[in-house]
Short mmCIF file of C-alpha atoms in Angstrom, two decimals:
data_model
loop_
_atom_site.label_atom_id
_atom_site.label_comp_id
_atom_site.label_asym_id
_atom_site.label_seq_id
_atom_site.Cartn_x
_atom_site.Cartn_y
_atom_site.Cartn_z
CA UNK U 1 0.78 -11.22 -18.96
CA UNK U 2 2.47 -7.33 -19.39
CA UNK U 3 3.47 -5.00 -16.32
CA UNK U 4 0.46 -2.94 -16.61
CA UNK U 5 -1.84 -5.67 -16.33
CA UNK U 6 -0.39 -7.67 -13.59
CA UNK U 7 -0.29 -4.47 -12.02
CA UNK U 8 -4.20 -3.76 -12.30
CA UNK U 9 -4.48 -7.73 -10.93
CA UNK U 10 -2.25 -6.93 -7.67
CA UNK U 11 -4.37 -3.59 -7.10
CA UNK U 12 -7.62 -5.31 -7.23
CA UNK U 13 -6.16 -8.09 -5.20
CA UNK U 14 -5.64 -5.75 -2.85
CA UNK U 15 -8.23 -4.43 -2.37
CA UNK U 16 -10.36 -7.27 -1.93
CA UNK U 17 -8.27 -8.70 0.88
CA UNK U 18 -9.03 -5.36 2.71
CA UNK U 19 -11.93 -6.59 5.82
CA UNK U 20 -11.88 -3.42 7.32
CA UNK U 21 -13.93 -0.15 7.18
CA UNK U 22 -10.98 2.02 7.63
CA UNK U 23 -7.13 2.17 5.70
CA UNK U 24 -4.22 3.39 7.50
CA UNK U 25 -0.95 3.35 5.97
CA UNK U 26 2.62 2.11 7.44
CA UNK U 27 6.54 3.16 5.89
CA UNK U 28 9.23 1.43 6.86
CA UNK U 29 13.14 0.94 5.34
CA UNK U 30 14.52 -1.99 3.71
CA UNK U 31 17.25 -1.66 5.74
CA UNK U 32 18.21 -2.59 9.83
CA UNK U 33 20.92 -0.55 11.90
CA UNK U 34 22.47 -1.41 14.77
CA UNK U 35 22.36 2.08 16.17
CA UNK U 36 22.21 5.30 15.05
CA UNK U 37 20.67 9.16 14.59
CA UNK U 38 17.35 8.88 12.89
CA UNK U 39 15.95 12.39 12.13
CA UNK U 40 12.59 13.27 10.11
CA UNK U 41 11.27 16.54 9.65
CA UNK U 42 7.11 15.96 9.89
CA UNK U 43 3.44 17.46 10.88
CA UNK U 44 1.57 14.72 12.41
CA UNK U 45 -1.54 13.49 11.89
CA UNK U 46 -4.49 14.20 15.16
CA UNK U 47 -7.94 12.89 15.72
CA UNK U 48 -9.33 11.15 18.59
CA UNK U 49 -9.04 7.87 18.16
CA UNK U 50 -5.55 7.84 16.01
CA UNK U 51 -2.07 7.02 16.23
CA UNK U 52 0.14 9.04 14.45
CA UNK U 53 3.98 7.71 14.33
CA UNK U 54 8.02 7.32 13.80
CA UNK U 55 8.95 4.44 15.19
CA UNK U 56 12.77 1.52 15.30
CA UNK U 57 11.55 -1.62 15.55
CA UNK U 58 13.67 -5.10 15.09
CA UNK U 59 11.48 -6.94 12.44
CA UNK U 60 11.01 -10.46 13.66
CA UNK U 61 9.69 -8.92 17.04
CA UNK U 62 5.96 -9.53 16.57
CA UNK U 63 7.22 -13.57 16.09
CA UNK U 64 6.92 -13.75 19.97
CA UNK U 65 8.31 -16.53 22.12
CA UNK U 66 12.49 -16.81 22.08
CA UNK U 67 12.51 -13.82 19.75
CA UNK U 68 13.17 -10.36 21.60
CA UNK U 69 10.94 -7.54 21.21
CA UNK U 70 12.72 -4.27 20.24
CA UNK U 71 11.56 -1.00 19.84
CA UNK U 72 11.65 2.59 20.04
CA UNK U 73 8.16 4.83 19.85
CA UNK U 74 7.58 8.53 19.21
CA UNK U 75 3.85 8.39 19.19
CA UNK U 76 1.16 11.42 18.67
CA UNK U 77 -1.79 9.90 20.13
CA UNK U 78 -4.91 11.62 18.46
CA UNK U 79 -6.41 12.90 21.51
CA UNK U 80 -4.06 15.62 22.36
CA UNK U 81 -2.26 17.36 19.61
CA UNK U 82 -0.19 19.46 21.82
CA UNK U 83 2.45 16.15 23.40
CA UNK U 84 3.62 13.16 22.17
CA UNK U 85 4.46 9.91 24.02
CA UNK U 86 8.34 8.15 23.97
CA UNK U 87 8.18 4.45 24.57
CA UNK U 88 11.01 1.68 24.40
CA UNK U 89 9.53 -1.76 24.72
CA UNK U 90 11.34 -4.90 25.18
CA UNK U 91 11.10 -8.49 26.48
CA UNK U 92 9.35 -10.53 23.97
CA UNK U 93 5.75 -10.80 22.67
CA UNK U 94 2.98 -13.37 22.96
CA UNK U 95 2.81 -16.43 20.65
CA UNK U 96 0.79 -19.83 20.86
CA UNK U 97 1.76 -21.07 24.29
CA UNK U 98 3.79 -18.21 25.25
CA UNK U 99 2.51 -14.98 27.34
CA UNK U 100 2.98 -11.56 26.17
CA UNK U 101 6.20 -10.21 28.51
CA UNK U 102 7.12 -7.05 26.72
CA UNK U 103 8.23 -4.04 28.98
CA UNK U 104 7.02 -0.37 28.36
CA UNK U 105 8.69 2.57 29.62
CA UNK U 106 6.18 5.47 28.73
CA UNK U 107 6.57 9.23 28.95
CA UNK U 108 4.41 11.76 27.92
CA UNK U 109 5.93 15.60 26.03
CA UNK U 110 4.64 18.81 25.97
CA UNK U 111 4.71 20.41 22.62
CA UNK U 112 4.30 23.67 21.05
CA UNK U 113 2.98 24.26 18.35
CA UNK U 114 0.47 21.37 18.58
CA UNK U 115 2.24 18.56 16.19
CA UNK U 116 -0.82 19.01 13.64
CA UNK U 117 -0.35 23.18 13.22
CA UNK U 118 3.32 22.89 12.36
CA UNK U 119 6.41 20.85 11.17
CA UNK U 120 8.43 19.83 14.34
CA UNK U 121 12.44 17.80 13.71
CA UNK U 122 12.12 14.94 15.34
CA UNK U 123 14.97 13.33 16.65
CA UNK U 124 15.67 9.55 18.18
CA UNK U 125 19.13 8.49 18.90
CA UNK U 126 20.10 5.12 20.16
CA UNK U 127 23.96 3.64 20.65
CA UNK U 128 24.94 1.11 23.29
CA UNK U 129 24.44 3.31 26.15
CA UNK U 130 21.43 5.05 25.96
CA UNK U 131 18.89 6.21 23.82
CA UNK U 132 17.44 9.80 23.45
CA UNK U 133 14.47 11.92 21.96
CA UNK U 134 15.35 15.42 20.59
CA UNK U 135 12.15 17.66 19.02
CA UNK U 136 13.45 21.08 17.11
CA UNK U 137 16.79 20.70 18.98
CA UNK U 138 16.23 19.85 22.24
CA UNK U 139 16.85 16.62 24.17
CA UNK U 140 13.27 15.85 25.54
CA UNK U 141 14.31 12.49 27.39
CA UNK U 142 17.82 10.27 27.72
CA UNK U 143 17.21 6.64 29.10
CA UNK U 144 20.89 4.99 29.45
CA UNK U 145 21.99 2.32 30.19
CA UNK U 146 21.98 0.53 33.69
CA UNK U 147 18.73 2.48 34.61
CA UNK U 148 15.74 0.30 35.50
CA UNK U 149 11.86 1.09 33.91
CA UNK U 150 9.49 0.33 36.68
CA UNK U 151 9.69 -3.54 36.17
CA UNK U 152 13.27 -3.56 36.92
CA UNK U 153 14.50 -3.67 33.19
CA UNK U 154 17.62 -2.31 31.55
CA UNK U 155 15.61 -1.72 28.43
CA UNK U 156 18.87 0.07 27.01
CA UNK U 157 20.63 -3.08 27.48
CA UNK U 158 17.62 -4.85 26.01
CA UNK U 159 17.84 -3.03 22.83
CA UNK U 160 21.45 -4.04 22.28
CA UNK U 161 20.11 -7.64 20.98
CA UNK U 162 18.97 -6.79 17.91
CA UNK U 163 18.89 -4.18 14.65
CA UNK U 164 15.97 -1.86 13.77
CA UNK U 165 14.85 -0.38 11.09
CA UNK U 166 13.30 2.80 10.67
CA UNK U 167 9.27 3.13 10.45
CA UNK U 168 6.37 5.58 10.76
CA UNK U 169 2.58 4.45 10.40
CA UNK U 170 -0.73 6.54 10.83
CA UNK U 171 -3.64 4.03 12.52
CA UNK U 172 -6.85 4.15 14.61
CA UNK U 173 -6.31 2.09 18.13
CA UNK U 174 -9.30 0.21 19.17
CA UNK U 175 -8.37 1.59 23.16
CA UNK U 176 -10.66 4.66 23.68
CA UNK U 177 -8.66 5.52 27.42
CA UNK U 178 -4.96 5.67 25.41
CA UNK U 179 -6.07 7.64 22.13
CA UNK U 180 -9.59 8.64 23.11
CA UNK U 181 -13.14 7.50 21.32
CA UNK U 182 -13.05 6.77 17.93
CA UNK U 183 -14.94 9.32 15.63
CA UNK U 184 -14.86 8.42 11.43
CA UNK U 185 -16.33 12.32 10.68
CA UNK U 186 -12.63 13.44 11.46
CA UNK U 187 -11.50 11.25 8.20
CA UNK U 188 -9.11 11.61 6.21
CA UNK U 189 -6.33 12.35 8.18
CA UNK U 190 -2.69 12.99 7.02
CA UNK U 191 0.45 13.09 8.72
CA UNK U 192 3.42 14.79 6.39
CA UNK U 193 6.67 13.62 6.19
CA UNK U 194 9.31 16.38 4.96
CA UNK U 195 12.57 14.49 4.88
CA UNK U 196 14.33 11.62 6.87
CA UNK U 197 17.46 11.63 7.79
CA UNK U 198 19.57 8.28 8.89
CA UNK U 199 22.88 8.72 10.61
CA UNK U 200 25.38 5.28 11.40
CA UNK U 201 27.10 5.16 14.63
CA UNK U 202 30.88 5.80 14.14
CA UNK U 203 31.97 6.88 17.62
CA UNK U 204 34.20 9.77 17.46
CA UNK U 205 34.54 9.50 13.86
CA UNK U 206 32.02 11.58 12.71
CA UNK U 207 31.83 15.39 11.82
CA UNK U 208 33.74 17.51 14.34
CA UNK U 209 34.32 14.15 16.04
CA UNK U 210 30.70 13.57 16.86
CA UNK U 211 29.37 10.00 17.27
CA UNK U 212 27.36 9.90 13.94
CA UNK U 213 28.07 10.08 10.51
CA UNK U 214 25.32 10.86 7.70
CA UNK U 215 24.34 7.66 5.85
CA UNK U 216 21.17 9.26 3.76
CA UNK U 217 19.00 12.27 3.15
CA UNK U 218 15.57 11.20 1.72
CA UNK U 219 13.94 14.61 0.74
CA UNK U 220 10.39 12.83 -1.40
CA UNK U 221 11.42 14.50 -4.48
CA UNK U 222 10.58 11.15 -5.90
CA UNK U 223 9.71 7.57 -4.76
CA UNK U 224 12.73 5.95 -3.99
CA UNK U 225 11.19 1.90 -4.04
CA UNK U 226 14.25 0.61 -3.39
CA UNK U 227 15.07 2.71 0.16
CA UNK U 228 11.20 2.03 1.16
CA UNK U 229 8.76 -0.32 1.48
CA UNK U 230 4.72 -0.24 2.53
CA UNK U 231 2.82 -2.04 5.09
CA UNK U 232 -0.15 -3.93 3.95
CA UNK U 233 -1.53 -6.14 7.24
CA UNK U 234 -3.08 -5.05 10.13
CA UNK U 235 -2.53 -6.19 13.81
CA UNK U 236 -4.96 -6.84 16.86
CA UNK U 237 -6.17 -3.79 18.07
CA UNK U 238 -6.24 -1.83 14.87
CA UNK U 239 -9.42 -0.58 13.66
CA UNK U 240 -7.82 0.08 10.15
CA UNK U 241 -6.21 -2.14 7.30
CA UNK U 242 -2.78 -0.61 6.66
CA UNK U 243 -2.42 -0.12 3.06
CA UNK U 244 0.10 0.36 0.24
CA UNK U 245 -2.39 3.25 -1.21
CA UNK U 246 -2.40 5.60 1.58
CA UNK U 247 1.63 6.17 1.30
CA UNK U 248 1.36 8.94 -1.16
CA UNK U 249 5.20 10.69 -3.04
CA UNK U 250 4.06 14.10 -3.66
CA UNK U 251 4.38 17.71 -4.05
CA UNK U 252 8.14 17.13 -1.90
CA UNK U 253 6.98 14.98 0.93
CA UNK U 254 5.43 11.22 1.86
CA UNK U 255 2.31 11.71 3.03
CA UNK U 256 0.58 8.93 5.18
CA UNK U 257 -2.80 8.79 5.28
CA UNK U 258 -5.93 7.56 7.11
CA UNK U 259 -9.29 7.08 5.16
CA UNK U 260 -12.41 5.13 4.76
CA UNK U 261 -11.81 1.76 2.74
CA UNK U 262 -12.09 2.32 -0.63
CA UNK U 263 -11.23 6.16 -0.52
CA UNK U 264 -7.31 5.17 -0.09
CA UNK U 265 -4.88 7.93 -1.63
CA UNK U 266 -3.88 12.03 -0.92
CA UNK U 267 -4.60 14.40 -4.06
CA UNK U 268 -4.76 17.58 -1.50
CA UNK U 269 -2.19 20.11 -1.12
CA UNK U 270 0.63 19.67 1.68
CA UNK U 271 1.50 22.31 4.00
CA UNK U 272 4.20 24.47 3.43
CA UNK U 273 7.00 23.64 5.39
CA UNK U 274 8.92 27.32 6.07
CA UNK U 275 11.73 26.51 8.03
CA UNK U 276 11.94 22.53 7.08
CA UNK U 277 14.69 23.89 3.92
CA UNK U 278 13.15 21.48 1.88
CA UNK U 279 9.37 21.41 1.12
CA UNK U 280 9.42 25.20 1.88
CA UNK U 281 6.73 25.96 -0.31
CA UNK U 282 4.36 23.68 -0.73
CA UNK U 283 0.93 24.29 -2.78
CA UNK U 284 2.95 22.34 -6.17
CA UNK U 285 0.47 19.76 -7.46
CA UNK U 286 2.32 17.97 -9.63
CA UNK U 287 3.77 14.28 -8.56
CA UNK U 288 7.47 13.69 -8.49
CA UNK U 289 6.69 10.01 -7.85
CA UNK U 290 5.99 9.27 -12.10
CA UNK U 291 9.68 9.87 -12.88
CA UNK U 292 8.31 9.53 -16.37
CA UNK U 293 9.28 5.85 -16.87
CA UNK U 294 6.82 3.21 -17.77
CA UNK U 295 7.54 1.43 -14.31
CA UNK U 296 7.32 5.09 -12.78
CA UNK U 297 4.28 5.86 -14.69
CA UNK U 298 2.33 2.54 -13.60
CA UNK U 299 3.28 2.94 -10.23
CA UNK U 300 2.50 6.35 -9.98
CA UNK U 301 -0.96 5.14 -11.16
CA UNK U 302 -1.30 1.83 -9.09
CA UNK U 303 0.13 3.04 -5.83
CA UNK U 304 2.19 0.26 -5.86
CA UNK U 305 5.95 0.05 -5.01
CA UNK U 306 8.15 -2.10 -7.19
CA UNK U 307 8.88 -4.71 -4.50
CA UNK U 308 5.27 -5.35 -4.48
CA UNK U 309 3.54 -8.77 -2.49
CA UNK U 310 2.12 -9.65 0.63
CA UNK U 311 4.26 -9.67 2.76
CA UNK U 312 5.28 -9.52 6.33
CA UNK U 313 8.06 -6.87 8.12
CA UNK U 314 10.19 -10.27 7.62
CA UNK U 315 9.42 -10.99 4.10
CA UNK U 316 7.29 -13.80 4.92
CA UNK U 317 3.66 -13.47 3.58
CA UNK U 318 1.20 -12.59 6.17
CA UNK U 319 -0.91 -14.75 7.20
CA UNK U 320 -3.80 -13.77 9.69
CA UNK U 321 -2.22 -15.77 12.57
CA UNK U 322 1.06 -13.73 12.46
CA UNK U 323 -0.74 -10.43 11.26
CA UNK U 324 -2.67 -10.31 14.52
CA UNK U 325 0.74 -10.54 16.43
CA UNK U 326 2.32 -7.93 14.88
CA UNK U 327 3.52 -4.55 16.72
CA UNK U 328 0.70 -4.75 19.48
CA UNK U 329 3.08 -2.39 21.61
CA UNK U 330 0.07 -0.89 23.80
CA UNK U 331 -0.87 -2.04 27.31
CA UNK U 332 -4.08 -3.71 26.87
#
């Protein structure tokens, strides 16, 4: 069987293993860090009903049980375009036989312009004693370690047990009093990444001694497969499918996207970005993800990343059992 064709199998595959009436879409990096500066430049996707994201996250949380839960949220529920929400949950998560124990630490932001009328820098930073949220600049929130959510956690502490890697993910929550009531006339919705930025922690050895030290600039110029990989499950909670065609390379920027099934994939124009220094001009149609390679050219077609499959955060493939376990990091 050639590429092309067990290409065209895969897409129709996955397609048909798609049981819900919406798609959302989910990007996340091949790679964990144990802390860091993790920076993306972005206008978020709004709409009641939606969740619109950048998110750390350890990626054998959503096993449950013995394994901790670890993450970091910056969140844009739908409902109100002008704050977002911080979160860092730990504990662990429910499994057969075990109870869900996770711990949330929530905090709503003010923001101006509303997230969906401009590009905002947004900012998390985590090392061993705290973590902070930064939006065009300015430190929002620092939680450090030793201080107590209301639960009596040292969620700082908490996150020390594990590495994360970097995600953001655009879906519908099935919990009208966190995101508001779902409405599908508001579809598609888009939510545009610029550029990410990942820093390692090197305490006093990075530039004029600061505690970071640039690892990677990822500006969408083209679709870098091997930096990247797509979400393609869905979790319990989640009106939509999350699928591998709704993570569009184009015109400078990743755009994530949220559609009826079977109307997956971007071919609008993205917003200029004027003071983002990259995408400052948006309004080019052409796609930077064919590289003009046969594997670029199929891909570019298929909407299919290289490391293609079914597969689970963990590399295991999903199963429906595990999928419904993964990332429920809402209070229900």
């Amino acid at each position: 069987m050639n590429f092309k064709t067990s290409l065209s199998i895969m897409a129709m595959a996955a397609a048909a293993v798609c049981a819900k009436d919406y798609s959302g879409a989910e990007l996340y990096t091949t790679d964990t860090w144990q802390y860091g500066r993790f920076e993306a430049r972005m206008r978020m996707a709004v709409g009641s009903g939606t969740v619109s994201s950048m998110f750390l996250y350890h990626n054998d949380s959503y096993m449950g049980c013995d394994e901790p839960w670890v993450e970091v949220d910056i969140e844009v529920l739908g409902k109100n375009p002008n704050e977002f929400q911080s979160n860092i949950i730990t504990g662990n998560g429910p499994a057969e036989g075990c109870p869900d124990k996770k711990q949330y630490s929530e905090k709503l932001h003010p923001m101006s312009p509303a997230v969906d009328q401009s590009y905002h820098t947004y900012v998390m930073e985590w090392t061993p004693d705290y973590m902070s949220w930064e939006i065009d600049g300015q430190e929002v929130r620092r939680t450090k370690a030793g201080e107590l959510n209301e639960k009596g956690h040292d969620q700082v502490a908490e996150l020390r047990l594990k590495p994360q890697g970097l995600r953001f993910n655009l879906w519908a929550s099935e919990e009208p009093a966190w995101v508001g009531p779902w409405d599908e006339s508001i579809l598609p919705v888009n939510q545009y990444i610029n550029w990410v930025k990942v820093y390692k922690y090197t305490p006093g050895a990075g530039e004029n001694g600061s505690d970071f030290t640039l690892d990677w600039v990822d500006d969408f110029d083209d679709e870098d497969v091997y930096r990247w990989s797509y979400g393609n499950w869905t979790f319990d909670g989640n009106r939509v499918d999350l699928s591998i065609f709704n993570a569009t390379v184009t015109q400078g920027a990743m755009v994530l996207s949220l559609t009826m099934a079977g109307e997956e994939g971007f071919d609008g124009i993205v917003p200029a970005d004027p003071e983002g220094g990259i995408n400052s001009k948006g309004g080019d149609v052409s796609n930077p993800g064919d590289d003009g390679s046969a594997i670029g050219k199929l891909k570019t077609e298929a909407r299919l990343p290289t490391n293609r499959g079914t597969f689970n955060a963990k590399g295991e493939r999903v199963n429906k059992a595990n999928a419904s376990r993964y990332r429920i990091d809402f209070k229900l």
